[in-house]
Each structure stands twice: as C-alpha cells, then as structure tokens.
PDB file of C-alpha atoms and ligand atoms in Angstrom:
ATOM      1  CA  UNK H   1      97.044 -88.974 135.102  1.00  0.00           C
ATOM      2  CA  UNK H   2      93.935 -89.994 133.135  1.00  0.00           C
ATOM      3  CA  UNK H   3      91.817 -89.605 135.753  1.00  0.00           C
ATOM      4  CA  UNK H   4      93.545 -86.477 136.945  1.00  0.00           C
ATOM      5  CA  UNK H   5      92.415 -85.216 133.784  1.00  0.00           C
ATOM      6  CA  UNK H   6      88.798 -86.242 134.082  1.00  0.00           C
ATOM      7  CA  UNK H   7      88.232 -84.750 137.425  1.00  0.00           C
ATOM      8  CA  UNK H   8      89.651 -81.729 136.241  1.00  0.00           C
ATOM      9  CA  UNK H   9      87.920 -81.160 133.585  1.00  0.00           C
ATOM     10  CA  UNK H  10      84.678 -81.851 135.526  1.00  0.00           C
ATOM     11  CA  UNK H  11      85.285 -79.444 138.197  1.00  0.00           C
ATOM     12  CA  UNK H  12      86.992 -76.681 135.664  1.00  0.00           C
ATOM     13  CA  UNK H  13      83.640 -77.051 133.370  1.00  0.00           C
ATOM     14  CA  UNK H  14      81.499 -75.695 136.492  1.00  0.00           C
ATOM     15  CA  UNK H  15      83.927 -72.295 136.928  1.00  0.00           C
ATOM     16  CA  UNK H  16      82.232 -70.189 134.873  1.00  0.00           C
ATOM     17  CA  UNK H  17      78.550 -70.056 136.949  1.00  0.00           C
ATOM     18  CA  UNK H  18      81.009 -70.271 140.188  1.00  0.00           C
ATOM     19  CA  UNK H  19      80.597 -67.812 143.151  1.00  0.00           C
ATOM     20  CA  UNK H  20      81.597 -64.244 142.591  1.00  0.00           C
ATOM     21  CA  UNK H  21      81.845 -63.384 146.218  1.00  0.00           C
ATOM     22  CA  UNK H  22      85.877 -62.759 146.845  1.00  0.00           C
ATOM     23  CA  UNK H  23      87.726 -65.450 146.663  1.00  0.00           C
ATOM     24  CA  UNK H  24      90.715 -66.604 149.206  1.00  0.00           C
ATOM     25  CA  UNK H  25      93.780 -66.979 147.363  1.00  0.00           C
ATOM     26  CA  UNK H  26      95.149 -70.378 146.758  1.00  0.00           C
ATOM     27  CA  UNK H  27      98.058 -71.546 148.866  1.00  0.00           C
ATOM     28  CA  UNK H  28     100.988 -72.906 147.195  1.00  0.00           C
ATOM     29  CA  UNK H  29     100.913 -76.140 149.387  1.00  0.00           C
ATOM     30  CA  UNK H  30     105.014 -77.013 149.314  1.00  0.00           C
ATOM     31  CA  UNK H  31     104.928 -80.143 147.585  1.00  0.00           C
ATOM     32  CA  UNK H  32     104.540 -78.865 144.191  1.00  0.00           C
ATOM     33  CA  UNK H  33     107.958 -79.149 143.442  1.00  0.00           C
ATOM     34  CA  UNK H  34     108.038 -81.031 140.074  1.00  0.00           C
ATOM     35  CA  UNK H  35     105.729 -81.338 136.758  1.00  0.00           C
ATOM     36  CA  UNK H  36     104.507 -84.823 138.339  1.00  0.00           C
ATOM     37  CA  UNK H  37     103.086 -83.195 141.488  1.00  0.00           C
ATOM     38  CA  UNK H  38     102.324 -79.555 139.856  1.00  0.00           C
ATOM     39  CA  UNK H  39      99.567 -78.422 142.234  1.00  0.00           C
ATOM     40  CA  UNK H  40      95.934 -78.651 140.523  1.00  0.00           C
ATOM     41  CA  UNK H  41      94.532 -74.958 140.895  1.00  0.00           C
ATOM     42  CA  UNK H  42      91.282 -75.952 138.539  1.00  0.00           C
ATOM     43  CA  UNK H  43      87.988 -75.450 140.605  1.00  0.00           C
ATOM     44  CA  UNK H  44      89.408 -72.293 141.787  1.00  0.00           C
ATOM     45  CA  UNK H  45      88.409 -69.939 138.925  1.00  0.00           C
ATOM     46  CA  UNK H  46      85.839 -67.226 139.554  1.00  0.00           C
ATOM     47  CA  UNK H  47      85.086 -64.006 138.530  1.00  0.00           C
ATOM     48  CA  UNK H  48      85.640 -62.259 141.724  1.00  0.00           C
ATOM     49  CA  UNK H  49      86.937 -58.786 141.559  1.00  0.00           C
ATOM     50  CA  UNK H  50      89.964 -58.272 142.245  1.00  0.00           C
ATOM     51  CA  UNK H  51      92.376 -54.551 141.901  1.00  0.00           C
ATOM     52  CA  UNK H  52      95.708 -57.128 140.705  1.00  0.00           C
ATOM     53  CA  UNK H  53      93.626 -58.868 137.808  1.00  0.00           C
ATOM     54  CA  UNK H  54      92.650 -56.818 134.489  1.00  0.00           C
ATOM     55  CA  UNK H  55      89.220 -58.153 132.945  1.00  0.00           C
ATOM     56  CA  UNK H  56      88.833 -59.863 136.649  1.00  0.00           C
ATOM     57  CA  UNK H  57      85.049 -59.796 136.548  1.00  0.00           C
ATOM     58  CA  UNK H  58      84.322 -61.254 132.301  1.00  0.00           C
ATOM     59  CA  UNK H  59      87.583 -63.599 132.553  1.00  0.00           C
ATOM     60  CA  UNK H  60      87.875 -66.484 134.972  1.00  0.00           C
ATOM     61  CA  UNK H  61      90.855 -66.455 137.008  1.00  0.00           C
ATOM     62  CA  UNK H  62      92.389 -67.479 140.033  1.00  0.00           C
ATOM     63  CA  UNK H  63      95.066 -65.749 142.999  1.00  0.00           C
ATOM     64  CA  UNK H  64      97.894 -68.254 144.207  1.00  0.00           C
ATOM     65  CA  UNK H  65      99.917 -67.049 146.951  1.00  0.00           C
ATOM     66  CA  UNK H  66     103.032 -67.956 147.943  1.00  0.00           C
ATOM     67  CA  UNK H  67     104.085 -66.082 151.411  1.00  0.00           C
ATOM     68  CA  UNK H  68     107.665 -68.571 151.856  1.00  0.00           C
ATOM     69  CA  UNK H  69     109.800 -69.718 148.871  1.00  0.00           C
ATOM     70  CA  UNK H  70     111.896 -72.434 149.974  1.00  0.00           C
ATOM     71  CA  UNK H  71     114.215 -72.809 147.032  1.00  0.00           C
ATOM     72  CA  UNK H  72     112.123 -75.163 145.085  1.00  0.00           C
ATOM     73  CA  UNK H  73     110.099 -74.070 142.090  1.00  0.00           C
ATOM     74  CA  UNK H  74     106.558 -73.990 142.356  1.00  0.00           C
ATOM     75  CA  UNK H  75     104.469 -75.838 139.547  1.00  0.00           C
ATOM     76  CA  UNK H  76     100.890 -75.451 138.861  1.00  0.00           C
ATOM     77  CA  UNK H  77      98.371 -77.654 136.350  1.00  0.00           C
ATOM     78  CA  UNK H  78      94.851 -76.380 135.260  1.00  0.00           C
ATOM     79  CA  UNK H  79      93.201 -77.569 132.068  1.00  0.00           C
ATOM     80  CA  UNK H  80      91.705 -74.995 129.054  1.00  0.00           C
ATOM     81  CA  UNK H  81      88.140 -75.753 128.089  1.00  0.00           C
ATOM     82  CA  UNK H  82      87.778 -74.276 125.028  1.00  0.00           C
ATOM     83  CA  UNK H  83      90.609 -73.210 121.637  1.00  0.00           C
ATOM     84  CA  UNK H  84      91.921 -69.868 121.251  1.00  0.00           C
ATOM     85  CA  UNK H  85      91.469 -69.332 125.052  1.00  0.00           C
ATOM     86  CA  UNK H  86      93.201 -65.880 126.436  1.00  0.00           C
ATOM     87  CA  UNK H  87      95.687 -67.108 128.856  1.00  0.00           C
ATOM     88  CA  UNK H  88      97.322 -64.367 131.239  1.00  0.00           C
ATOM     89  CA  UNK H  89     100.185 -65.139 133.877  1.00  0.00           C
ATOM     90  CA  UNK H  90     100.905 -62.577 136.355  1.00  0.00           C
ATOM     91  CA  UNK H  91     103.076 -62.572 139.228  1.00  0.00           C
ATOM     92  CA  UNK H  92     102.481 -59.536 141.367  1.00  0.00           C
ATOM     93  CA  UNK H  93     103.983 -58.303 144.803  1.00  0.00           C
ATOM     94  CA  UNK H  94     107.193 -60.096 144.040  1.00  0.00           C
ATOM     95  CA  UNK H  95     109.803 -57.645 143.893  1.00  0.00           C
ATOM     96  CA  UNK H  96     109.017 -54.542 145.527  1.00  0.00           C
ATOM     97  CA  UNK H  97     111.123 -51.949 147.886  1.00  0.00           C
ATOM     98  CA  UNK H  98     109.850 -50.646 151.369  1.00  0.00           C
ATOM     99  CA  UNK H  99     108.098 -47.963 151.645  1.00  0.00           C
ATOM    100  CA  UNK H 100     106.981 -48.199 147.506  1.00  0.00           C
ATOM    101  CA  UNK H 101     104.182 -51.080 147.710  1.00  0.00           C
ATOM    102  CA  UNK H 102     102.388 -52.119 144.767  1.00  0.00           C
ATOM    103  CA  UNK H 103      98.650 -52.159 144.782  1.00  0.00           C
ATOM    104  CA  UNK H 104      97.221 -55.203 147.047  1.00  0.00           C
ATOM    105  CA  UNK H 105     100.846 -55.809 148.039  1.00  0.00           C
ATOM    106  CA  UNK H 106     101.672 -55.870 151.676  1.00  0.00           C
ATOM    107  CA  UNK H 107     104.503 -53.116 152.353  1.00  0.00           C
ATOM    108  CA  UNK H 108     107.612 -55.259 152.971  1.00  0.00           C
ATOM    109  CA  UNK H 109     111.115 -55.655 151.273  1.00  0.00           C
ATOM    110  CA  UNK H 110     111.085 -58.560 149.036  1.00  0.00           C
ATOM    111  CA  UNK H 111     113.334 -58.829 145.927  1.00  0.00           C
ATOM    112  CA  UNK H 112     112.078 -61.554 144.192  1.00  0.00           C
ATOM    113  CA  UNK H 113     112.888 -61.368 140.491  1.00  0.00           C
ATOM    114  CA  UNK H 114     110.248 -64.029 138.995  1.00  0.00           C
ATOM    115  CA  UNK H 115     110.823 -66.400 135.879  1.00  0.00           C
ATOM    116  CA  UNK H 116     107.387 -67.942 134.370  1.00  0.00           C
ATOM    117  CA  UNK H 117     107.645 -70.683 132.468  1.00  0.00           C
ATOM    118  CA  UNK H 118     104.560 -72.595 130.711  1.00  0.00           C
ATOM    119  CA  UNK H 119     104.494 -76.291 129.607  1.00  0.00           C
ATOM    120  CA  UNK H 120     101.964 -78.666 128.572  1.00  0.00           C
ATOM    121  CA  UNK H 121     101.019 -80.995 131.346  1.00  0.00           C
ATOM    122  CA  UNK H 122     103.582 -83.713 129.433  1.00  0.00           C
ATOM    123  CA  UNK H 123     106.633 -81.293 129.777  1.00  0.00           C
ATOM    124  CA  UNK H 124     106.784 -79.988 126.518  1.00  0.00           C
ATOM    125  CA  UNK H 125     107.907 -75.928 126.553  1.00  0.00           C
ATOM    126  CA  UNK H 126     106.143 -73.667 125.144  1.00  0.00           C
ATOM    127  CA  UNK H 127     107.021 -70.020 126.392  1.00  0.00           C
ATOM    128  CA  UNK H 128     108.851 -67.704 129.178  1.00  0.00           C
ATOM    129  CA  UNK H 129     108.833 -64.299 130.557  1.00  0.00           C
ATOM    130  CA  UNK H 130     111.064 -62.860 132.923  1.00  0.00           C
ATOM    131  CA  UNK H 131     110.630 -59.049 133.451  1.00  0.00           C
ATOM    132  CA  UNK H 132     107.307 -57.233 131.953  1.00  0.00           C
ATOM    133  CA  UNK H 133     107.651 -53.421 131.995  1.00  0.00           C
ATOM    134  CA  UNK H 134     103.487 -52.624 131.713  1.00  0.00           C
ATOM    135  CA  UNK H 135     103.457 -51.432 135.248  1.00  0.00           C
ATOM    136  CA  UNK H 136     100.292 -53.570 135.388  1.00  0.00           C
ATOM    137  CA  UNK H 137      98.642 -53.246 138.682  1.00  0.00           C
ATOM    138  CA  UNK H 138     100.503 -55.231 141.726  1.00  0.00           C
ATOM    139  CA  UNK H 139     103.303 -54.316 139.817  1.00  0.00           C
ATOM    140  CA  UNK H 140     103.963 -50.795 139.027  1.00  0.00           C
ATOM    141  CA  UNK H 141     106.747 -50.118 140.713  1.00  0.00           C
ATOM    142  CA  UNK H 142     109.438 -52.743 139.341  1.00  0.00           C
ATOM    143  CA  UNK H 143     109.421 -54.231 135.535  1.00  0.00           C
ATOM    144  CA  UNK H 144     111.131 -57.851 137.876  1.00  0.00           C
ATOM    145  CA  UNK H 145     107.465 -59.171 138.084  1.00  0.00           C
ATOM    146  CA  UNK H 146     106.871 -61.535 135.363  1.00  0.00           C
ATOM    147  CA  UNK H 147     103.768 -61.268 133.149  1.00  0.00           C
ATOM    148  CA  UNK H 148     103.089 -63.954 130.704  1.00  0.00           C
ATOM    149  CA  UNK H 149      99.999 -63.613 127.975  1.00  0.00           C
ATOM    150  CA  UNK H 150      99.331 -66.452 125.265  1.00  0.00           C
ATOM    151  CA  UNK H 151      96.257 -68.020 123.972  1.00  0.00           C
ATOM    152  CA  UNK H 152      95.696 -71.287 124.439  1.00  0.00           C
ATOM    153  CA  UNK H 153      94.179 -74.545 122.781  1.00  0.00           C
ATOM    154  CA  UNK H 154      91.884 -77.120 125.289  1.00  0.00           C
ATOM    155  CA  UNK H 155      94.203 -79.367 126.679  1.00  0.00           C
ATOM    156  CA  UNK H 156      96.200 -79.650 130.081  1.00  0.00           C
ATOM    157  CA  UNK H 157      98.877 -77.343 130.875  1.00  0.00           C
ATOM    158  CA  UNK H 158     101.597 -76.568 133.619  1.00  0.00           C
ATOM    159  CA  UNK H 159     102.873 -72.978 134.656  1.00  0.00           C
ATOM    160  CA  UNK H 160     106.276 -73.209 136.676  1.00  0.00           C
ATOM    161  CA  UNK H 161     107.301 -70.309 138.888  1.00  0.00           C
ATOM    162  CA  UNK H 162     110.874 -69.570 139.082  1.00  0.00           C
ATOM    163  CA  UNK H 163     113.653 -66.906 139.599  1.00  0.00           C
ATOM    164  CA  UNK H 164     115.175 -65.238 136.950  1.00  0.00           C
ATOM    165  CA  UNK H 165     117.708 -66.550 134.960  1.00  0.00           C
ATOM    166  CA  UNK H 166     115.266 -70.011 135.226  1.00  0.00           C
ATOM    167  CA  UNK H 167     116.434 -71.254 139.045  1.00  0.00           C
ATOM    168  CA  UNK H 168     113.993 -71.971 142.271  1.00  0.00           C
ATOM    169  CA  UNK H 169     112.373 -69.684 144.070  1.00  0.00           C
ATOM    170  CA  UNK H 170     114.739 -68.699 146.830  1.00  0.00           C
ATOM    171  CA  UNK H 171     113.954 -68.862 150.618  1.00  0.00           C
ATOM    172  CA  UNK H 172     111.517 -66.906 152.338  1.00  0.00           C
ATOM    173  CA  UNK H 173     110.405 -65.110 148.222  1.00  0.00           C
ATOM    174  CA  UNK H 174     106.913 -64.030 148.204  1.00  0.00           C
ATOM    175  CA  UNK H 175     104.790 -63.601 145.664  1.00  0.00           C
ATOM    176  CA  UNK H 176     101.016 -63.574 144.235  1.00  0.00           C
ATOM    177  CA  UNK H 177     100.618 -65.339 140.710  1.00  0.00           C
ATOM    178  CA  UNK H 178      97.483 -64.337 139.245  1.00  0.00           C
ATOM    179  CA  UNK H 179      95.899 -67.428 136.246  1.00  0.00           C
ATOM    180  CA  UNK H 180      93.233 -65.864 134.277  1.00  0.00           C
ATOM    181  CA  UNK H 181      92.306 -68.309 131.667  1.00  0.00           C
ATOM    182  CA  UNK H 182      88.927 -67.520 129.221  1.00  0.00           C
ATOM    183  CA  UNK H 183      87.849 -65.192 126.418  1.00  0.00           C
ATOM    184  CA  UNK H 184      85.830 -62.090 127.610  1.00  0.00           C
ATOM    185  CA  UNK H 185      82.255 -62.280 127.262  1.00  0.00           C
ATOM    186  CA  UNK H 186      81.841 -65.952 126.206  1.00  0.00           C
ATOM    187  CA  UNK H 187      82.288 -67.528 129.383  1.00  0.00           C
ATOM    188  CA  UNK H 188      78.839 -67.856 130.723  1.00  0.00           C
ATOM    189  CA  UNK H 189      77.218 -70.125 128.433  1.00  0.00           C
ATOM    190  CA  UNK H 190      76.917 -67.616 125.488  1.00  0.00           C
ATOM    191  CA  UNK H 191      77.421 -70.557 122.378  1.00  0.00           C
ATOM    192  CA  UNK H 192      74.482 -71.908 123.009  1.00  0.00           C
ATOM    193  CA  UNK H 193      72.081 -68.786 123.010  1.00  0.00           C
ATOM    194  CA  UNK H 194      74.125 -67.668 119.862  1.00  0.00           C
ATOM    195  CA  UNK H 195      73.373 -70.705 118.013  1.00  0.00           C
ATOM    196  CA  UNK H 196      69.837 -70.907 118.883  1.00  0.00           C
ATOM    197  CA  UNK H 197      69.646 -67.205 117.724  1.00  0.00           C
ATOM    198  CA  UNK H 198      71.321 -67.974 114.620  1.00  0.00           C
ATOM    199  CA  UNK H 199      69.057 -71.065 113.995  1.00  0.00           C
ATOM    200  CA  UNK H 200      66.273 -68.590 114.760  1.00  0.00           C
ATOM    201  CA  UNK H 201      67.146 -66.243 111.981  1.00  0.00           C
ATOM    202  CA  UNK H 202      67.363 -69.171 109.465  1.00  0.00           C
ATOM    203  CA  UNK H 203      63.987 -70.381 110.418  1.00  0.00           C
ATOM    204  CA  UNK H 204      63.140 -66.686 109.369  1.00  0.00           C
ATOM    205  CA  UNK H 205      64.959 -66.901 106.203  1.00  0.00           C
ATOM    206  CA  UNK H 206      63.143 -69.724 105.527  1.00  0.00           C
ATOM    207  CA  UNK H 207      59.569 -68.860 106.181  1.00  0.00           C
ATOM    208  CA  UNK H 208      60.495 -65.826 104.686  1.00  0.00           C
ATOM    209  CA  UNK H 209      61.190 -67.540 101.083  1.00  0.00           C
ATOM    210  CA  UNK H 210      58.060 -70.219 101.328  1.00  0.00           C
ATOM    211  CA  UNK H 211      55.481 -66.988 101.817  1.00  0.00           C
ATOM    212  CA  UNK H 212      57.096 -65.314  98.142  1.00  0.00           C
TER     213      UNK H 212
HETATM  214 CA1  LIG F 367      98.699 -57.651 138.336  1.00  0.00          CA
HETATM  215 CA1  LIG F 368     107.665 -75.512 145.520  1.00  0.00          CA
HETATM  216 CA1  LIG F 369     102.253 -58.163 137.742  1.00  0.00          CA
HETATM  217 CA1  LIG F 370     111.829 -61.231 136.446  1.00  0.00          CA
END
C-alpha cells in the first residue's frame, strides 16, 4: 500500500499541467470489487471539457464509465494533494427512461438508482448520498442519480458505487461517475506566483521605510 501511495501521488502531482484535449472515460475494469483492489483512477485528471461536469475546465476531474454492472460494487482510490480540496461525486446517465435522455447519456432504458459512498483509503466512512434533486446536467430528468460534494483534506481516499439502499450494482446497470477533485483557480501552480508576489510587495514595504 505504501508504495501504492507513492506512485500515486507522483502521477496525481503532474494532473494539473495534463492534456486538455478530451479525455476517454475510464473503464471500470471488473475487479474492483473490494476497498483492497479499489481501482486507482489518479493520472486520469484533466481539465477537458466536458457538458456532464460543472467547473470541468478550472477543476480537475475525471469520467469513469461503467457500461455492465455485474452485481458487485465498484470501488475507486485517488489521492487529494492539497487541504480544503472541493471534492464532487457525480453519477450521471444512471437512471433514465427511453425516449427522456439526459445530456451526454445514450438514449436507452436503464433504472439504476445509485448509492455513493466515500471512505478513506483505510475503510473508515465518512459520507453518502443516494438521490440528488439539482437536475445537474447528465441528470435532469430523475433526482435517482447520486451526487456527492465534500471538501477534502490530502490524504488517500476510496469512493464506492452502489445501489440504493447501500447493495451492488445490479447486472447489466450503467452508469458514468464523474470525480472532480481541486479548488477553482489554484490548480495550475498559482501558490507559488502568489507568494513571490507577496514577497515582492514586502520588499516594497521595506525599501519603502529605509528611503523615509
Ligand atoms: Ca453531471
Ligand atoms: Ca465491481
Ligand atoms: Ca448527475
Ligand atoms: Ca439513488
């Protein structure tokens, strides 16, 4: 696990200068049945546009698709780089009625009522959603979706997909969970250039004082 973590971080600390051509979405790969073999979805995060994802282009996120439930749940790990991160969960396309698709959603029947729940990589719970009734888009036209937003301190987490009341997703479910972990505006490096301004204004201060 320890050096899970490391090469997590590693690979997570390069997302925010990543690619912003449009990403594929991440496969749920079928073995991630279990907190022990949550699926790693760090490395994926971009800021890609995408019509399901609010703040898609300033917060780095990532699209996980899962196109066959097979009545397992589905857990995922990434890592949080920096304290009072915004962390959004959204499950979109998941429950939706022919011939009333949701934006980006294929037009199919699929009743999937989704059930988030987010632990810390060592198991410990920390919240749930089951319904969100936002009409957020990839959802507008059922409140079943789940939508989960928290902030979050660094340190390695797990988000479990479910079914509502808390059971495995049931055969042949689809859905599209959508990670967007970050804080608007400050994920490209801006610390760095704010201290250095900051430092640059108390040079000021100074030189300011020693020609009184
Ligand atoms: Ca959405
Ligand atoms: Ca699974
Ligand atoms: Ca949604
Ligand atoms: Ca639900």
């Amino acid at each position: 696990m320890i050096r899970k973590l490391l090469t997590s971080t590693v690979v997570a600390g390069t997302m925010a200068v990543s690619g912003l051509a449009n990403a594929l979405p991440v496969a749920s790969n079928g073995a991630n049945d279990s907190l022990g073999t949550a699926q790693d979805i760090n490395g994926f995060f971009d800021l890609s546009a995408n019509p399901q994802v609010e703040d898609a282009t300033t917060i780095p996120h990532v699209e996980i698709s899962n196109r066959s439930g097979d009545d397992t749940y589905d857990y995922y790990f990434f890592s949080v780089l920096a304290d009072n991160s915004t962390a959004i969960f959204d499950i979109d396309c998941g429950f939706q009625d022919l011939g009333l698709p949701n934006t980006g959603c294929s037009d199919q029947d699929n009743f999937f009522d989704s059930y988030l729940d987010l632990y810390t990589s060592g198991g410990a719970f920390i919240t749930s959603d089951d319904d969100d009734f936002s009409g957020d888009p990839g959802s507008e036209n059922t409140p079943f979706d789940a939508l989960l937003r928290t902030t979050l301190d660094i340190g390695d987490y797990v988000i479990r997909v479910g079914a509502f009341p808390g059971v495995e997703v049931p055969d042949e479910a689809s859905y599209i969970l959508n990670v967007s972990i970050g804080t608007p505006g400050t994920t490209v490096a801006a610390p760095g250039v704010v201290m250095l301004f900051g430092l640059g204004l108390l040079g000021l201060g100074v030189s300011r004082r020693r020609t009184r």
